[in-house]
Coordinates of C-alpha atoms in Angstrom, one line a residue:
X13 CA 38.6 151.7 118.6
X14 CA 40.5 155.2 119.4
X15 CA 43.6 154.7 119.7
X16 CA 46.3 156.2 118.2
X17 CA 49.5 154.6 117.0
X18 CA 52.6 156.6 118.7
X19 CA 56.4 156.8 119.3
X20 CA 56.7 156.3 122.9
X21 CA 53.4 154.6 124.3
X22 CA 52.4 150.9 123.7
X23 CA 51.7 150.6 120.3
X24 CA 47.7 149.9 119.9
X25 CA 46.3 149.8 116.5
X26 CA 45.8 146.3 116.1
X27 CA 43.5 146.8 119.4
X28 CA 41.3 147.6 117.1
X29 CA 41.4 145.0 114.4
X30 CA 41.6 142.6 117.8
X31 CA 37.6 144.0 117.8
X32 CA 36.9 144.5 114.5
X33 CA 38.1 141.4 113.3
X34 CA 37.4 139.3 115.9
X35 CA 40.0 137.3 117.4
X36 CA 43.1 139.8 116.6
X37 CA 44.5 140.7 119.4
X38 CA 46.0 143.7 120.8
X39 CA 49.1 145.4 119.2
X40 CA 48.3 142.4 116.7
X41 CA 48.9 141.0 119.8
X42 CA 50.6 143.3 122.2
X43 CA 48.6 141.7 125.3
X44 CA 48.9 138.1 123.3
X45 CA 46.7 137.9 120.7
X46 CA 47.5 137.1 117.0
X47 CA 47.7 140.0 114.5
X48 CA 46.8 138.9 111.4
X49 CA 42.0 139.5 112.3
X50 CA 40.5 137.3 110.7
X51 CA 42.7 135.8 108.0
X52 CA 41.4 133.9 104.9
X53 CA 43.1 132.5 102.3
X54 CA 43.0 135.7 100.1
X55 CA 46.2 135.8 99.5
X56 CA 47.8 132.5 98.5
X57 CA 49.4 134.5 95.1
X58 CA 53.1 135.4 96.3
X59 CA 54.8 136.4 93.4
X60 CA 58.2 134.9 93.9
X61 CA 57.3 131.4 94.7
X62 CA 59.0 129.0 96.8
X63 CA 62.3 130.1 99.0
X64 CA 65.1 130.1 96.5
X65 CA 68.4 128.6 98.0
X66 CA 70.6 130.3 99.4
X67 CA 73.0 132.6 97.4
X68 CA 76.2 132.9 99.1
X69 CA 76.8 131.0 102.7
X70 CA 76.0 132.7 106.2
X71 CA 78.5 133.1 108.9
X72 CA 81.1 131.5 109.3
X73 CA 80.7 131.0 112.9
X74 CA 77.0 128.6 111.8
X75 CA 79.1 125.7 110.8
X76 CA 80.6 124.9 114.6
X77 CA 77.4 125.3 116.1
X78 CA 74.5 123.3 114.9
X79 CA 71.3 122.6 117.0
X80 CA 67.3 124.5 117.2
X81 CA 66.9 127.7 116.8
X82 CA 63.7 128.9 118.9
X83 CA 60.8 130.9 117.0
X84 CA 58.2 132.8 117.7
X85 CA 56.3 133.9 114.0
X86 CA 52.9 135.4 116.3
X87 CA 50.7 135.8 112.8
X88 CA 53.0 133.7 110.7
X89 CA 53.3 131.4 112.5
X90 CA 52.9 127.8 109.8
X91 CA 50.8 125.4 110.1
X92 CA 49.5 126.6 113.9
X93 CA 47.4 124.7 115.4
X94 CA 47.4 126.4 118.8
X95 CA 46.8 129.9 117.7
X96 CA 43.5 131.2 117.5
X97 CA 42.4 133.6 114.4
X98 CA 45.4 133.4 112.3
X99 CA 44.9 130.7 109.1
X100 CA 46.3 127.9 110.5
X101 CA 47.1 126.0 106.2
X102 CA 50.3 128.6 106.1
X103 CA 53.2 127.1 105.2
X104 CA 55.1 129.7 103.2
X105 CA 57.6 130.0 106.4
X106 CA 57.5 126.0 107.1
X107 CA 59.1 126.3 103.5
X108 CA 61.5 128.9 103.7
X109 CA 63.0 127.1 107.7
X110 CA 63.4 124.1 105.9
X111 CA 65.2 125.3 103.1
X112 CA 67.2 126.9 104.9
X113 CA 67.5 123.8 107.0
X114 CA 68.3 121.7 103.8
X115 CA 71.2 124.3 103.3
X116 CA 72.1 124.0 106.7
X117 CA 73.3 120.7 108.4
X118 CA 72.7 119.6 111.8
X119 CA 70.4 122.6 112.5
X120 CA 66.8 122.9 112.9
X121 CA 63.9 126.3 112.8
X122 CA 62.0 124.8 115.0
X123 CA 58.3 127.9 115.3
X124 CA 56.3 128.0 118.5
X125 CA 53.2 127.3 118.3
X126 CA 51.9 128.5 121.0
X127 CA 49.1 131.5 122.4
X128 CA 49.8 133.4 125.4
X129 CA 46.9 135.6 127.2
X130 CA 49.8 138.1 128.2
X131 CA 52.2 138.2 126.1
X132 CA 54.0 141.0 127.6
X133 CA 54.1 139.4 130.3
X134 CA 55.7 135.7 129.2
X135 CA 58.0 138.0 127.2
X136 CA 59.3 140.1 130.6
X137 CA 59.2 136.8 132.7
X138 CA 61.6 134.4 130.4
X139 CA 63.7 137.0 129.7
X140 CA 64.8 136.9 132.8
X141 CA 64.3 133.1 133.9
X142 CA 66.8 133.5 130.6
X143 CA 64.4 131.7 128.4
X144 CA 63.1 134.2 125.3
X145 CA 62.8 132.2 121.9
X146 CA 66.0 132.5 120.6
X147 CA 64.0 134.6 117.3
X148 CA 60.7 136.4 119.1
X149 CA 57.9 138.8 118.0
X150 CA 58.1 142.2 119.3
X151 CA 56.2 145.5 118.0
X152 CA 59.5 147.9 118.0
X153 CA 58.3 150.5 119.9
X154 CA 57.5 147.8 123.0
X155 CA 61.8 147.6 122.7
X156 CA 62.3 150.8 122.4
X157 CA 60.9 151.6 125.9
X158 CA 58.2 148.9 127.2
X159 CA 60.2 146.3 128.2
X160 CA 63.2 145.9 130.1
X161 CA 66.5 146.8 128.3
X162 CA 69.3 143.8 127.3
X163 CA 66.8 141.8 125.9
X164 CA 67.5 142.1 122.6
X165 CA 70.6 142.4 120.0
X166 CA 71.8 145.7 119.3
X167 CA 71.4 144.6 115.1
X168 CA 72.4 148.4 113.6
X169 CA 75.5 146.7 112.9
X170 CA 74.7 144.2 111.1
X171 CA 72.1 146.3 109.0
X172 CA 74.7 148.0 107.8
X173 CA 76.6 144.8 106.0
X174 CA 76.6 142.4 104.0
X175 CA 72.8 140.1 103.4
X176 CA 75.2 137.6 101.9
X177 CA 71.5 136.1 101.0
X178 CA 71.4 140.1 99.1
X179 CA 74.0 139.5 96.6
X180 CA 73.0 142.6 94.4
X181 CA 72.3 145.4 97.2
X182 CA 75.7 146.7 99.8
X183 CA 74.0 146.3 103.0
X184 CA 71.3 144.7 104.3
X185 CA 69.7 148.1 105.2
X186 CA 69.7 148.2 101.3
X187 CA 66.7 146.5 101.1
X188 CA 64.7 147.4 103.3
X189 CA 61.8 150.4 103.7
X190 CA 64.7 153.9 104.0
X191 CA 61.0 154.7 106.1
X192 CA 60.5 152.2 108.3
X193 CA 63.8 151.8 109.0
X194 CA 64.7 155.3 110.8
X195 CA 60.8 155.8 112.6
X196 CA 61.3 153.0 113.7
X197 CA 65.0 153.4 115.8
X198 CA 65.7 153.7 119.1
X199 CA 65.6 157.2 120.3
X200 CA 69.7 156.3 120.0
X201 CA 69.4 155.3 116.9
X202 CA 69.7 151.7 117.3
X203 CA 67.5 148.4 116.2
X204 CA 66.5 146.0 117.9
X205 CA 64.4 144.6 115.2
X206 CA 63.6 143.6 111.4
X207 CA 60.6 145.4 109.7
X208 CA 58.9 143.9 106.7
X209 CA 55.2 144.7 106.7
X210 CA 52.3 146.5 106.6
X211 CA 48.8 147.9 109.0
X212 CA 47.1 149.6 106.2
X213 CA 43.0 150.6 106.2
X214 CA 41.4 152.0 103.4
X215 CA 38.4 152.5 101.5
X216 CA 37.9 148.6 100.3
X217 CA 35.1 148.7 97.3
X218 CA 33.1 146.9 95.7
X219 CA 34.3 147.5 91.6
X220 CA 30.8 145.5 90.3
X221 CA 28.7 148.5 92.2
X222 CA 31.4 150.9 90.6
X223 CA 30.4 150.2 87.2
X224 CA 26.5 149.6 88.1
X225 CA 26.7 153.4 89.0
X226 CA 29.0 154.4 85.7
X227 CA 31.4 155.5 87.7
X228 CA 35.4 154.0 86.0
X229 CA 37.7 154.9 88.5
X230 CA 38.3 154.7 92.7
X231 CA 38.4 158.1 93.6
X232 CA 40.9 159.8 93.6
X233 CA 40.7 163.4 95.6
X234 CA 38.4 164.7 97.7
X235 CA 36.3 165.4 95.4
X236 CA 35.8 162.1 92.9
X237 CA 35.0 160.2 96.6
X238 CA 32.4 163.3 97.7
X239 CA 31.1 162.5 93.4
X240 CA 31.9 158.8 93.3
X241 CA 29.0 158.7 96.4
X242 CA 26.7 160.7 94.6
X243 CA 26.6 158.2 91.5
X244 CA 26.0 155.8 93.8
X245 CA 23.1 156.9 95.2
X246 CA 21.9 158.3 92.0
X247 CA 21.5 154.8 90.9
X248 CA 20.2 152.9 94.1
X249 CA 23.7 152.4 95.5
X250 CA 23.8 152.5 99.1
X251 CA 27.5 154.2 99.0
X252 CA 28.3 153.5 102.7
X253 CA 27.3 152.0 105.9
X254 CA 29.4 151.7 108.6
X255 CA 29.9 154.0 111.6
X256 CA 32.0 157.1 111.6
X257 CA 35.4 156.0 114.1
X258 CA 35.9 158.9 115.5
X259 CA 39.4 158.0 116.7
X260 CA 40.4 157.0 113.6
X261 CA 39.8 160.1 110.8
X262 CA 40.5 162.7 113.0
X263 CA 44.0 161.2 112.3
X264 CA 43.6 161.9 109.0
X265 CA 42.7 165.4 109.5
X266 CA 44.7 166.9 111.9
X267 CA 47.4 164.7 111.2
X268 CA 47.2 167.2 108.0
X269 CA 46.4 170.0 109.6
X270 CA 48.1 169.7 112.2
X271 CA 51.4 168.3 110.2
X272 CA 53.4 171.8 110.6
X273 CA 53.2 171.9 114.0
X274 CA 53.7 168.1 115.0
X275 CA 57.3 169.4 116.5
X276 CA 55.4 171.6 118.8
X277 CA 53.3 169.5 120.2
X278 CA 54.8 166.4 120.0
X279 CA 57.9 168.1 122.0
X280 CA 57.0 168.7 125.2
X281 CA 58.0 165.7 126.6
X282 CA 61.3 165.8 125.0
X283 CA 60.4 162.4 124.1
X284 CA 59.9 161.0 120.2
X285 CA 56.3 160.8 119.6
X286 CA 52.8 162.2 120.4
X287 CA 52.2 161.0 124.2
X288 CA 49.2 161.9 127.1
X289 CA 51.7 164.0 128.0
X290 CA 52.6 165.8 125.1
X291 CA 48.3 165.5 124.1
X292 CA 46.7 166.7 127.9
X293 CA 50.2 170.0 127.5
X294 CA 48.7 170.7 124.3
X295 CA 44.7 170.3 125.5
X296 CA 45.7 172.6 127.9
X297 CA 47.5 175.6 126.1
X298 CA 44.6 175.4 123.1
X299 CA 46.5 173.9 120.3
X300 CA 44.2 170.5 120.6
X301 CA 41.0 172.0 121.1
X302 CA 38.4 173.9 119.8
X303 CA 39.9 177.2 120.7
X304 CA 41.6 176.4 117.1
X305 CA 39.6 176.4 114.2
X306 CA 41.5 173.7 112.5
X307 CA 40.3 171.3 116.0
X308 CA 36.6 171.3 114.2
X309 CA 37.6 172.6 111.2
X310 CA 37.5 169.0 109.4
X311 CA 33.9 168.0 111.0
X312 CA 31.8 169.4 108.8
X313 CA 33.1 168.3 105.7
X314 CA 34.0 164.9 107.0
X315 CA 29.6 165.4 107.0
X316 CA 30.1 165.7 103.2
X317 CA 31.0 161.7 102.9
X318 CA 28.5 160.8 106.1
X319 CA 25.4 162.4 104.4
X320 CA 26.1 160.1 101.4
X321 CA 26.0 157.2 103.9
X322 CA 22.8 154.3 105.2
X323 CA 21.8 156.0 108.3
X324 CA 22.0 153.0 110.3
X325 CA 24.6 153.2 112.2
X326 CA 26.0 156.6 112.6
X327 CA 24.8 157.2 116.1
X328 CA 26.4 153.6 116.7
X329 CA 29.5 152.3 118.7
X330 CA 31.8 151.2 116.4
X331 CA 33.2 148.3 118.2
X332 CA 29.7 147.2 118.7
X333 CA 28.0 147.9 114.5
X334 CA 31.3 147.4 113.5
X335 CA 30.7 143.2 112.0
X336 CA 27.1 144.6 111.1
X337 CA 28.3 147.6 108.6
X338 CA 31.2 145.4 107.3
X339 CA 28.7 142.3 106.9
X340 CA 26.6 144.5 104.5
X341 CA 29.5 145.9 101.5
X342 CA 30.6 141.6 101.9
X343 CA 27.6 140.8 101.1
X344 CA 27.4 143.6 98.2
X345 CA 25.3 145.4 99.9
X346 CA 26.8 148.9 100.2
X347 CA 29.8 149.9 98.0
X348 CA 32.3 151.0 99.8
X349 CA 34.0 150.6 103.6
X350 CA 36.0 151.7 105.2
X351 CA 38.9 149.1 106.9
X352 CA 42.6 147.7 107.8
X353 CA 43.9 145.2 105.5
X354 CA 42.9 142.4 107.1
X355 CA 39.6 142.7 104.9
X356 CA 40.7 141.0 102.2
X357 CA 41.0 137.8 104.1
X358 CA 36.9 138.4 106.0
X359 CA 36.1 138.5 102.1
X360 CA 37.5 135.4 101.1
X361 CA 36.1 133.7 104.3
X362 CA 32.9 134.8 103.1
X363 CA 33.8 134.1 99.7
X364 CA 32.2 136.9 98.4
X365 CA 31.4 137.3 94.3
X366 CA 32.4 140.9 93.7
X367 CA 35.5 142.6 92.4
X368 CA 37.1 144.4 95.4
X369 CA 39.2 146.8 95.1
X370 CA 40.6 149.8 97.9
X371 CA 41.6 153.3 98.1
X372 CA 43.9 155.3 100.2
X373 CA 42.4 158.2 101.7
X374 CA 42.7 161.3 99.8
X375 CA 45.2 163.9 100.1
X376 CA 42.8 167.2 100.0
X377 CA 43.6 170.3 98.2
X378 CA 42.8 174.4 98.6
X379 CA 39.5 173.2 97.2
X380 CA 38.5 171.1 100.3
X381 CA 39.4 173.2 102.7
X382 CA 42.1 175.9 103.5
X383 CA 43.1 174.6 106.5
X384 CA 45.2 171.8 104.6
X385 CA 48.8 171.7 104.1
X386 CA 48.8 169.4 101.8
X387 CA 49.9 166.7 103.5
X388 CA 49.1 163.0 102.2
X389 CA 47.7 162.0 105.1
X390 CA 46.7 158.2 104.1
X391 CA 48.9 156.8 106.2
X392 CA 47.9 158.3 109.5
X393 CA 46.6 155.7 110.9
X394 CA 48.2 151.8 110.1
X395 CA 52.0 152.2 110.7
X396 CA 55.0 149.4 110.7
X397 CA 53.1 147.6 113.9
X398 CA 52.1 144.4 112.1
X399 CA 53.5 140.4 112.3
X400 CA 56.5 141.0 110.7
X401 CA 58.7 142.2 113.0
X402 CA 61.3 139.5 114.1
X403 CA 64.4 140.1 117.2
X404 CA 67.0 137.9 118.6
X405 CA 67.0 137.5 122.1
X406 CA 70.5 138.3 123.5
X407 CA 72.4 135.9 125.9
X408 CA 70.9 137.7 129.3
X409 CA 67.3 136.4 128.2
X410 CA 67.5 132.8 126.6
X411 CA 70.8 131.1 127.9
X412 CA 71.0 129.5 124.9
X413 CA 72.3 132.0 123.2
X414 CA 75.4 131.7 125.3
X415 CA 76.6 128.8 123.5
X416 CA 79.5 129.5 120.9
X417 CA 78.6 129.7 117.3
X418 CA 75.2 130.4 118.3
X419 CA 74.2 134.2 118.5
X420 CA 75.9 134.1 114.5
X421 CA 73.5 131.3 113.7
X422 CA 70.6 132.5 114.1
X423 CA 71.0 135.7 112.5
X424 CA 72.4 134.2 109.5
X425 CA 68.6 132.9 110.2
X426 CA 67.4 135.8 110.2
X427 CA 69.1 137.1 107.1
X428 CA 68.0 134.2 105.4
X429 CA 64.8 135.3 105.6
X430 CA 65.0 138.6 106.2
X431 CA 65.8 138.7 101.8
X432 CA 62.6 140.6 99.3
X433 CA 61.2 137.7 98.7
X434 CA 61.0 136.0 101.3
X435 CA 59.1 138.9 102.8
X436 CA 56.7 139.1 100.0
X437 CA 56.1 135.4 100.1
X438 CA 55.7 135.4 104.1
X439 CA 52.8 138.7 104.6
X440 CA 51.6 138.0 101.4
X441 CA 50.2 134.0 102.6
X442 CA 48.5 135.8 105.5
X443 CA 46.9 138.3 103.4
X444 CA 46.6 140.5 106.3
X445 CA 49.3 143.4 106.0
X446 CA 51.8 144.6 103.6
X447 CA 54.7 144.1 102.6
X448 CA 56.4 146.9 102.9
X449 CA 60.2 146.2 101.5
X450 CA 61.0 148.7 98.0
X451 CA 61.4 145.5 95.8
X452 CA 57.9 143.9 97.3
X453 CA 55.2 143.0 96.1
X454 CA 51.6 143.1 98.5
X455 CA 48.9 140.9 97.2
X456 CA 46.5 143.0 93.7
X457 CA 43.3 143.3 96.7
X458 CA 46.0 145.7 98.3
X459 CA 48.6 147.4 95.7
X460 CA 47.2 150.6 96.4
X461 CA 47.9 150.7 100.3
X462 CA 51.4 150.1 99.7
X463 CA 52.4 153.6 99.7
X464 CA 51.2 154.3 102.8
X465 CA 54.3 152.2 104.6
X466 CA 56.4 155.8 103.1
X467 CA 54.9 158.4 104.8
X468 CA 56.1 159.9 108.4
X469 CA 55.0 157.8 111.2
X470 CA 53.7 161.9 113.2
X471 CA 50.0 161.0 113.2
X472 CA 48.6 163.9 115.2
X473 CA 44.8 162.7 117.4
X474 CA 42.8 162.7 120.3
X475 CA 41.6 160.7 123.0
X476 CA 44.8 159.5 124.9
X477 CA 44.4 161.7 127.9
X478 CA 41.5 161.0 129.8
X479 CA 39.9 157.4 129.9
X480 CA 36.0 159.0 129.3
X481 CA 38.0 161.8 125.8
X482 CA 37.7 158.6 123.8
X483 CA 34.2 157.6 124.6
X484 CA 32.7 161.4 124.6
X485 CA 34.2 162.2 121.6
X486 CA 32.9 160.0 119.4
X487 CA 29.3 160.6 121.2
X488 CA 29.4 163.2 120.0
X489 CA 30.6 162.4 116.3
X490 CA 28.3 160.7 115.8
X491 CA 25.4 162.7 116.7
X492 CA 26.2 165.5 114.5
X493 CA 27.2 163.8 111.7
X494 CA 23.3 162.5 111.8
X495 CA 22.1 165.9 112.6
X496 CA 20.6 165.2 116.3
X497 CA 23.8 167.9 117.0
X498 CA 24.4 171.0 115.5
X499 CA 28.2 171.5 114.6
X500 CA 28.0 174.7 117.8
X501 CA 26.2 172.3 120.7
X502 CA 29.3 169.6 119.5
X503 CA 31.6 172.3 119.8
X504 CA 30.9 173.1 122.4
X505 CA 30.2 169.8 123.7
X506 CA 33.8 168.4 122.3
X507 CA 35.3 171.1 124.2
X508 CA 33.4 170.1 127.6
X509 CA 35.0 167.5 127.2
X510 CA 38.1 168.4 126.7
X511 CA 38.4 170.4 129.4
X512 CA 37.7 167.3 132.0
X513 CA 39.8 165.6 130.0
X514 CA 43.2 168.2 131.7
X515 CA 41.9 168.3 134.7
X516 CA 41.8 163.7 134.9
X517 CA 45.2 163.7 133.5
X518 CA 46.3 167.0 136.4
X519 CA 44.6 164.8 139.1
X520 CA 46.2 161.2 138.3
X521 CA 49.5 162.3 137.2
X522 CA 49.7 165.1 140.1
X523 CA 51.2 167.4 137.2
X524 CA 51.6 171.1 136.5
X525 CA 50.7 171.4 133.2
X526 CA 51.7 175.3 133.1
X527 CA 55.6 173.7 134.0
X528 CA 55.6 173.8 129.2

């Protein structure tokens, strides 16, 4: 799991969920899988209750059009029978649709219950044939660059208008997460979907074991995290047991250490985000490589933590041993486990008896390292790349949208669904992700993770400039943390891997990096 949430390349964080949660698809489903991971029964406690009858009416056009609105809701598909890896007993979205139908006679909402082997290809083929779903799930980055232009309606003007179902807000956008709206905009500033949930990662912990070790509250700083692990050890409790995923943990540190250089690193190709080209150029210039002390400077700091771990999985491939490590935690054998927002569902599926808590990756201080910039990088691994990302098909991609009044009806349905109360209901019932709109609350087990959605999407990592770089870095990382390699030798190995990656990138792409 060495992929980075990037703005210009296909966001692949949720591919990690596929590996770690057995059954969740890329991007959550960029390649046709499901963003829900191992969905359990946790999270059926959305505070909003049943969706209330709409306050106010929708667009005037809805009165003139009647028919069926087809919607592919991805991991939130209600009562799904054909989509593996998601909860088959979800009903909130269906209940909301039923209430909408009751308030709008003649309109029916049909949810597509189908699994796609290659979802991106499905979207392209259906759009080319004019048969795309009226409302469809799509990653914001795909809409901004990967998919053909013109398949999704520009929703920007609607964001700036009142939503009749949110009477206390002047505009629809006022109810949304400002950071996410800004960060997911296309390069021209337009918005092609509404985004309501967030992939979060955090340290999950066994509150019962913490109590046994005399730890009264979750760690809030790096020093407190190290101290808590030592207290757990002293009490005869295994603090942590998992493979140190280089692809994930490097983002927390590098995003902090290099925060002032983000615009430089991401700016070589003059496009948003850190691309493989940006990475290759930064390596070749000695910025993202061992010539810069920040690049390896976090390894000894992180080793402070892993020195308190059970060593079984330190040199293992996270994709291979991840499930075993998670099972150790769910069985109550270890006190802390770093994972994604799908873990509470895993815990519910496993029938855990202990009280589950979570806390964000701590913000580092100058006492921890002089290399910190003080940036809160707790959200560097996650992002708004989950399942509540819905777009409206254009008439070119969906011939039925040419029917007079249908576009207005579909937009009205999206407005009805796109309210804080309903976002919270749908997201929390699934329990895999975190609702991020201001007036929403996540499930109790993930309440501390909600703040991650307010962080800028400026994560930095290394591993995408060649096919083998991530694997090489993971291998050296594990050997160093386990004590089988000195920092000096590890640094030499890392530099060798970086040099090979740059050489491969230049050859494969016939690119002269010196021009940047």
